[in-house]
Amino acid sequence: MIPGARLIILGRQGAGKGTQCVRLSRHYVVPHISTGDMLRAAVREGTELGLAAQKIMDKGGLVGDDIMVGLVDERLQRLDAASRGYILDGFPRTVEQAKSLDGITTDRPIHVVIDLDVPREVVVARISARRVCRDCGTNYTATGREKQPWICEVCGGDVMQRDDDTPDAVHRRLDLYEEQTAPLIQFYGDDGRLVVVDGTQTTDQVFGALTEVIERSRR
Ligand code: ADP
């Protein structure tokens, strides 16, 4: 077990972060904190944040650092995360966010940062087939033979393609990843917190590699 582990999973869009994080969060019983899911929930609820975020997300842009840091700070203070630890998915996404995260976690620092590495050509193909449960965030891969509407096996919610998984938005997000998020690999590499896991393996192999890294980091 890994009581109180605090992890970050980095990686390109479509690297399989979401699927692995959902599985890790069940395995270790720690909250999976996905900033993309939090923003999509705000969009569905029609909050002020949701309305502002939707325009940015549909174009494949990044929501402002201050807003994101505020949102995450609030979430990390909730009892589950404060006591059990957490898995951060989709945050930090810029060096600015990473520095702010260090600032808000000084008393309980992040244990390990994992880069789930999948090359760009591979993720473009994966994202076009990606379908997501709008309620619980479980990811599926479409074969084109599914019946509509597609019902989530985990929670019974509607499974659909994300509005921002169009080819233009995907390429914009991947460009932004190279510009803004890839520098985090050096940022966390420099201070020795980074471990790279090959995300092109089967999902079970990736899961095995992730749990190995996590348990090693907590010994
Ligand atoms: P993906 O990694 O597949 O692009 P996410 O579900 O993590 O998708 O995020 C969807 C969108 O939400 C992003 O394209 C971006 O607009 C916004 N977003 C999520 N997390 C952040 C963040 N940490 N900083 C800025 N924008 C974010």
mmCIF file with all atom_site columns, N, CA, C and O in Angstrom, residues 112-145:
data_model
loop_
_atom_site.group_PDB
_atom_site.id
_atom_site.type_symbol
_atom_site.label_atom_id
_atom_site.label_alt_id
_atom_site.label_comp_id
_atom_site.label_asym_id
_atom_site.label_entity_id
_atom_site.label_seq_id
_atom_site.pdbx_PDB_ins_code
_atom_site.Cartn_x
_atom_site.Cartn_y
_atom_site.Cartn_z
_atom_site.occupancy
_atom_site.B_iso_or_equiv
_atom_site.pdbx_formal_charge
_atom_site.auth_seq_id
_atom_site.auth_comp_id
_atom_site.auth_asym_id
_atom_site.auth_atom_id
_atom_site.pdbx_PDB_model_num
ATOM 1   N N  . VAL A 1 112 ? 6.202   11.733 -6.391  1.00 0.00 ? 112 VAL A N  1
ATOM 2   C CA . VAL A 1 112 ? 6.775   11.312 -7.668  1.00 0.00 ? 112 VAL A CA 1
ATOM 3   C C  . VAL A 1 112 ? 5.965   11.873 -8.834  1.00 0.00 ? 112 VAL A C  1
ATOM 4   O O  . VAL A 1 112 ? 4.743   12.048 -8.736  1.00 0.00 ? 112 VAL A O  1
ATOM 5   N N  . VAL A 1 113 ? 6.679   12.191 -9.912  1.00 0.00 ? 113 VAL A N  1
ATOM 6   C CA . VAL A 1 113 ? 6.056   12.700 -11.133 1.00 0.00 ? 113 VAL A CA 1
ATOM 7   C C  . VAL A 1 113 ? 6.356   11.669 -12.223 1.00 0.00 ? 113 VAL A C  1
ATOM 8   O O  . VAL A 1 113 ? 7.522   11.344 -12.458 1.00 0.00 ? 113 VAL A O  1
ATOM 9   N N  . ILE A 1 114 ? 5.297   11.136 -12.839 1.00 0.00 ? 114 ILE A N  1
ATOM 10  C CA . ILE A 1 114 ? 5.508   10.110 -13.868 1.00 0.00 ? 114 ILE A CA 1
ATOM 11  C C  . ILE A 1 114 ? 5.146   10.680 -15.233 1.00 0.00 ? 114 ILE A C  1
ATOM 12  O O  . ILE A 1 114 ? 4.060   11.244 -15.411 1.00 0.00 ? 114 ILE A O  1
ATOM 13  N N  . ASP A 1 115 ? 6.059   10.550 -16.180 1.00 0.00 ? 115 ASP A N  1
ATOM 14  C CA . ASP A 1 115 ? 5.760   10.951 -17.558 1.00 0.00 ? 115 ASP A CA 1
ATOM 15  C C  . ASP A 1 115 ? 5.381   9.700  -18.330 1.00 0.00 ? 115 ASP A C  1
ATOM 16  O O  . ASP A 1 115 ? 6.202   8.810  -18.535 1.00 0.00 ? 115 ASP A O  1
ATOM 17  N N  . LEU A 1 116 ? 4.122   9.632  -18.729 1.00 0.00 ? 116 LEU A N  1
ATOM 18  C CA . LEU A 1 116 ? 3.637   8.498  -19.516 1.00 0.00 ? 116 LEU A CA 1
ATOM 19  C C  . LEU A 1 116 ? 3.927   8.845  -20.974 1.00 0.00 ? 116 LEU A C  1
ATOM 20  O O  . LEU A 1 116 ? 3.223   9.635  -21.588 1.00 0.00 ? 116 LEU A O  1
ATOM 21  N N  . ASP A 1 117 ? 4.999   8.246  -21.486 1.00 0.00 ? 117 ASP A N  1
ATOM 22  C CA . ASP A 1 117 ? 5.544   8.694  -22.763 1.00 0.00 ? 117 ASP A CA 1
ATOM 23  C C  . ASP A 1 117 ? 4.978   7.926  -23.958 1.00 0.00 ? 117 ASP A C  1
ATOM 24  O O  . ASP A 1 117 ? 5.141   6.717  -24.045 1.00 0.00 ? 117 ASP A O  1
ATOM 25  N N  . VAL A 1 118 ? 4.293   8.654  -24.848 1.00 0.00 ? 118 VAL A N  1
ATOM 26  C CA . VAL A 1 118 ? 3.781   8.082  -26.105 1.00 0.00 ? 118 VAL A CA 1
ATOM 27  C C  . VAL A 1 118 ? 4.045   9.098  -27.212 1.00 0.00 ? 118 VAL A C  1
ATOM 28  O O  . VAL A 1 118 ? 3.669   10.265 -27.062 1.00 0.00 ? 118 VAL A O  1
ATOM 29  N N  . PRO A 1 119 ? 4.688   8.689  -28.321 1.00 0.00 ? 119 PRO A N  1
ATOM 30  C CA . PRO A 1 119 ? 4.997   9.648  -29.380 1.00 0.00 ? 119 PRO A CA 1
ATOM 31  C C  . PRO A 1 119 ? 3.749   10.279 -30.019 1.00 0.00 ? 119 PRO A C  1
ATOM 32  O O  . PRO A 1 119 ? 2.673   9.677  -30.008 1.00 0.00 ? 119 PRO A O  1
ATOM 33  N N  . ARG A 1 120 ? 3.947   11.458 -30.584 1.00 0.00 ? 120 ARG A N  1
ATOM 34  C CA . ARG A 1 120 ? 2.840   12.241 -31.140 1.00 0.00 ? 120 ARG A CA 1
ATOM 35  C C  . ARG A 1 120 ? 2.026   11.479 -32.197 1.00 0.00 ? 120 ARG A C  1
ATOM 36  O O  . ARG A 1 120 ? 0.794   11.501 -32.170 1.00 0.00 ? 120 ARG A O  1
ATOM 37  N N  . GLU A 1 121 ? 2.714   10.775 -33.126 1.00 0.00 ? 121 GLU A N  1
ATOM 38  C CA . GLU A 1 121 ? 1.988   10.073 -34.204 1.00 0.00 ? 121 GLU A CA 1
ATOM 39  C C  . GLU A 1 121 ? 1.018   9.048  -33.602 1.00 0.00 ? 121 GLU A C  1
ATOM 40  O O  . GLU A 1 121 ? -0.076  8.833  -34.120 1.00 0.00 ? 121 GLU A O  1
ATOM 41  N N  . VAL A 1 122 ? 1.444   8.414  -32.527 1.00 0.00 ? 122 VAL A N  1
ATOM 42  C CA . VAL A 1 122 ? 0.607   7.368  -31.935 1.00 0.00 ? 122 VAL A CA 1
ATOM 43  C C  . VAL A 1 122 ? -0.619  7.985  -31.255 1.00 0.00 ? 122 VAL A C  1
ATOM 44  O O  . VAL A 1 122 ? -1.738  7.471  -31.381 1.00 0.00 ? 122 VAL A O  1
ATOM 45  N N  . VAL A 1 123 ? -0.435  9.118  -30.585 1.00 0.00 ? 123 VAL A N  1
ATOM 46  C CA . VAL A 1 123 ? -1.583  9.668  -29.856 1.00 0.00 ? 123 VAL A CA 1
ATOM 47  C C  . VAL A 1 123 ? -2.628  10.269 -30.787 1.00 0.00 ? 123 VAL A C  1
ATOM 48  O O  . VAL A 1 123 ? -3.812  10.237 -30.481 1.00 0.00 ? 123 VAL A O  1
ATOM 49  N N  . VAL A 1 124 ? -2.221  10.788 -31.949 1.00 0.00 ? 124 VAL A N  1
ATOM 50  C CA . VAL A 1 124 ? -3.212  11.364 -32.871 1.00 0.00 ? 124 VAL A CA 1
ATOM 51  C C  . VAL A 1 124 ? -4.225  10.275 -33.254 1.00 0.00 ? 124 VAL A C  1
ATOM 52  O O  . VAL A 1 124 ? -5.437  10.509 -33.228 1.00 0.00 ? 124 VAL A O  1
ATOM 53  N N  . ALA A 1 125 ? -3.721  9.085  -33.571 1.00 0.00 ? 125 ALA A N  1
ATOM 54  C CA . ALA A 1 125 ? -4.618  7.984  -33.943 1.00 0.00 ? 125 ALA A CA 1
ATOM 55  C C  . ALA A 1 125 ? -5.493  7.585  -32.761 1.00 0.00 ? 125 ALA A C  1
ATOM 56  O O  . ALA A 1 125 ? -6.697  7.367  -32.911 1.00 0.00 ? 125 ALA A O  1
ATOM 57  N N  . ARG A 1 126 ? -4.902  7.550  -31.580 1.00 0.00 ? 126 ARG A N  1
ATOM 58  C CA . ARG A 1 126 ? -5.692  7.132  -30.400 1.00 0.00 ? 126 ARG A CA 1
ATOM 59  C C  . ARG A 1 126 ? -6.812  8.126  -30.102 1.00 0.00 ? 126 ARG A C  1
ATOM 60  O O  . ARG A 1 126 ? -7.920  7.729  -29.758 1.00 0.00 ? 126 ARG A O  1
ATOM 61  N N  . ILE A 1 127 ? -6.506  9.432  -30.218 1.00 0.00 ? 127 ILE A N  1
ATOM 62  C CA . ILE A 1 127 ? -7.514  10.427 -29.817 1.00 0.00 ? 127 ILE A CA 1
ATOM 63  C C  . ILE A 1 127 ? -8.730  10.384 -30.737 1.00 0.00 ? 127 ILE A C  1
ATOM 64  O O  . ILE A 1 127 ? -9.858  10.555 -30.291 1.00 0.00 ? 127 ILE A O  1
ATOM 65  N N  . SER A 1 128 ? -8.520  10.131 -32.033 1.00 0.00 ? 128 SER A N  1
ATOM 66  C CA . SER A 1 128 ? -9.693  10.124 -32.919 1.00 0.00 ? 128 SER A CA 1
ATOM 67  C C  . SER A 1 128 ? -10.651 8.991  -32.567 1.00 0.00 ? 128 SER A C  1
ATOM 68  O O  . SER A 1 128 ? -11.836 9.087  -32.846 1.00 0.00 ? 128 SER A O  1
ATOM 69  N N  . ALA A 1 129 ? -10.150 7.928  -31.941 1.00 0.00 ? 129 ALA A N  1
ATOM 70  C CA . ALA A 1 129 ? -11.035 6.818  -31.565 1.00 0.00 ? 129 ALA A CA 1
ATOM 71  C C  . ALA A 1 129 ? -11.499 6.939  -30.112 1.00 0.00 ? 129 ALA A C  1
ATOM 72  O O  . ALA A 1 129 ? -12.235 6.092  -29.614 1.00 0.00 ? 129 ALA A O  1
ATOM 73  N N  . ARG A 1 130 ? -11.097 8.010  -29.426 1.00 0.00 ? 130 ARG A N  1
ATOM 74  C CA . ARG A 1 130 ? -11.402 8.095  -27.991 1.00 0.00 ? 130 ARG A CA 1
ATOM 75  C C  . ARG A 1 130 ? -12.863 8.491  -27.742 1.00 0.00 ? 130 ARG A C  1
ATOM 76  O O  . ARG A 1 130 ? -13.392 9.398  -28.354 1.00 0.00 ? 130 ARG A O  1
ATOM 77  N N  . ARG A 1 131 ? -13.490 7.792  -26.811 1.00 0.00 ? 131 ARG A N  1
ATOM 78  C CA . ARG A 1 131 ? -14.831 8.150  -26.338 1.00 0.00 ? 131 ARG A CA 1
ATOM 79  C C  . ARG A 1 131 ? -14.751 8.178  -24.822 1.00 0.00 ? 131 ARG A C  1
ATOM 80  O O  . ARG A 1 131 ? -14.022 7.402  -24.217 1.00 0.00 ? 131 ARG A O  1
ATOM 81  N N  . VAL A 1 132 ? -15.527 9.078  -24.214 1.00 0.00 ? 132 VAL A N  1
ATOM 82  C CA . VAL A 1 132 ? -15.415 9.279  -22.765 1.00 0.00 ? 132 VAL A CA 1
ATOM 83  C C  . VAL A 1 132 ? -16.795 9.304  -22.130 1.00 0.00 ? 132 VAL A C  1
ATOM 84  O O  . VAL A 1 132 ? -17.724 9.894  -22.694 1.00 0.00 ? 132 VAL A O  1
ATOM 85  N N  . CYS A 1 133 ? -16.928 8.677  -20.958 1.00 0.00 ? 133 CYS A N  1
ATOM 86  C CA . CYS A 1 133 ? -18.202 8.771  -20.229 1.00 0.00 ? 133 CYS A CA 1
ATOM 87  C C  . CYS A 1 133 ? -18.318 10.170 -19.651 1.00 0.00 ? 133 CYS A C  1
ATOM 88  O O  . CYS A 1 133 ? -17.433 10.624 -18.929 1.00 0.00 ? 133 CYS A O  1
ATOM 89  N N  . ARG A 1 134 ? -19.412 10.871 -19.974 1.00 0.00 ? 134 ARG A N  1
ATOM 90  C CA . ARG A 1 134 ? -19.538 12.259 -19.513 1.00 0.00 ? 134 ARG A CA 1
ATOM 91  C C  . ARG A 1 134 ? -19.789 12.340 -18.009 1.00 0.00 ? 134 ARG A C  1
ATOM 92  O O  . ARG A 1 134 ? -19.646 13.405 -17.403 1.00 0.00 ? 134 ARG A O  1
ATOM 93  N N  . ASP A 1 135 ? -20.181 11.218 -17.403 1.00 0.00 ? 135 ASP A N  1
ATOM 94  C CA . ASP A 1 135 ? -20.438 11.271 -15.961 1.00 0.00 ? 135 ASP A CA 1
ATOM 95  C C  . ASP A 1 135 ? -19.237 10.885 -15.114 1.00 0.00 ? 135 ASP A C  1
ATOM 96  O O  . ASP A 1 135 ? -18.881 11.601 -14.184 1.00 0.00 ? 135 ASP A O  1
ATOM 97  N N  . CYS A 1 136 ? -18.597 9.720  -15.432 1.00 0.00 ? 136 CYS A N  1
ATOM 98  C CA . CYS A 1 136 ? -17.514 9.289  -14.534 1.00 0.00 ? 136 CYS A CA 1
ATOM 99  C C  . CYS A 1 136 ? -16.135 9.418  -15.174 1.00 0.00 ? 136 CYS A C  1
ATOM 100 O O  . CYS A 1 136 ? -15.122 9.167  -14.522 1.00 0.00 ? 136 CYS A O  1
ATOM 101 N N  . GLY A 1 137 ? -16.076 9.802  -16.460 1.00 0.00 ? 137 GLY A N  1
ATOM 102 C CA . GLY A 1 137 ? -14.782 10.044 -17.086 1.00 0.00 ? 137 GLY A CA 1
ATOM 103 C C  . GLY A 1 137 ? -14.069 8.792  -17.586 1.00 0.00 ? 137 GLY A C  1
ATOM 104 O O  . GLY A 1 137 ? -12.946 8.887  -18.080 1.00 0.00 ? 137 GLY A O  1
ATOM 105 N N  . THR A 1 138 ? -14.717 7.624  -17.493 1.00 0.00 ? 138 THR A N  1
ATOM 106 C CA . THR A 1 138 ? -14.070 6.406  -18.003 1.00 0.00 ? 138 THR A CA 1
ATOM 107 C C  . THR A 1 138 ? -13.849 6.533  -19.518 1.00 0.00 ? 138 THR A C  1
ATOM 108 O O  . THR A 1 138 ? -14.729 6.989  -20.237 1.00 0.00 ? 138 THR A O  1
ATOM 109 N N  . ASN A 1 139 ? -12.647 6.142  -19.965 1.00 0.00 ? 139 ASN A N  1
ATOM 110 C CA . ASN A 1 139 ? -12.310 6.228  -21.391 1.00 0.00 ? 139 ASN A CA 1
ATOM 111 C C  . ASN A 1 139 ? -12.581 4.918  -22.109 1.00 0.00 ? 139 ASN A C  1
ATOM 112 O O  . ASN A 1 139 ? -12.354 3.844  -21.550 1.00 0.00 ? 139 ASN A O  1
ATOM 113 N N  . TYR A 1 140 ? -13.034 5.043  -23.349 1.00 0.00 ? 140 TYR A N  1
ATOM 114 C CA . TYR A 1 140 ? -13.241 3.871  -24.206 1.00 0.00 ? 140 TYR A CA 1
ATOM 115 C C  . TYR A 1 140 ? -12.595 4.136  -25.567 1.00 0.00 ? 140 TYR A C  1
ATOM 116 O O  . TYR A 1 140 ? -12.344 5.285  -25.914 1.00 0.00 ? 140 TYR A O  1
ATOM 117 N N  . THR A 1 141 ? -12.332 3.039  -26.313 1.00 0.00 ? 141 THR A N  1
ATOM 118 C CA . THR A 1 141 ? -11.834 3.186  -27.678 1.00 0.00 ? 141 THR A CA 1
ATOM 119 C C  . THR A 1 141 ? -12.909 2.711  -28.633 1.00 0.00 ? 141 THR A C  1
ATOM 120 O O  . THR A 1 141 ? -13.376 1.574  -28.534 1.00 0.00 ? 141 THR A O  1
ATOM 121 N N  . ALA A 1 142 ? -13.333 3.592  -29.557 1.00 0.00 ? 142 ALA A N  1
ATOM 122 C CA . ALA A 1 142 ? -14.401 3.238  -30.493 1.00 0.00 ? 142 ALA A CA 1
ATOM 123 C C  . ALA A 1 142 ? -13.854 2.347  -31.608 1.00 0.00 ? 142 ALA A C  1
ATOM 124 O O  . ALA A 1 142 ? -12.730 2.541  -32.061 1.00 0.00 ? 142 ALA A O  1
ATOM 125 N N  . THR A 1 143 ? -14.671 1.376  -32.024 1.00 0.00 ? 143 THR A N  1
ATOM 126 C CA . THR A 1 143 ? -14.268 0.528  -33.149 1.00 0.00 ? 143 THR A CA 1
ATOM 127 C C  . THR A 1 143 ? -15.090 0.922  -34.364 1.00 0.00 ? 143 THR A C  1
ATOM 128 O O  . THR A 1 143 ? -14.838 0.459  -35.473 1.00 0.00 ? 143 THR A O  1
ATOM 129 N N  . GLY A 1 144 ? -16.140 1.765  -34.158 1.00 0.00 ? 144 GLY A N  1
ATOM 130 C CA . GLY A 1 144 ? -17.021 2.145  -35.253 1.00 0.00 ? 144 GLY A CA 1
ATOM 131 C C  . GLY A 1 144 ? -18.234 1.215  -35.330 1.00 0.00 ? 144 GLY A C  1
ATOM 132 O O  . GLY A 1 144 ? -19.161 1.448  -36.093 1.00 0.00 ? 144 GLY A O  1
ATOM 133 N N  . ARG A 1 145 ? -18.235 0.143  -34.522 1.00 0.00 ? 145 ARG A N  1
ATOM 134 C CA . ARG A 1 145 ? -19.350 -0.809 -34.589 1.00 0.00 ? 145 ARG A CA 1
ATOM 135 C C  . ARG A 1 145 ? -20.291 -0.678 -33.389 1.00 0.00 ? 145 ARG A C  1
ATOM 136 O O  . ARG A 1 145 ? -21.229 -1.447 -33.257 1.00 0.00 ? 145 ARG A O  1
#
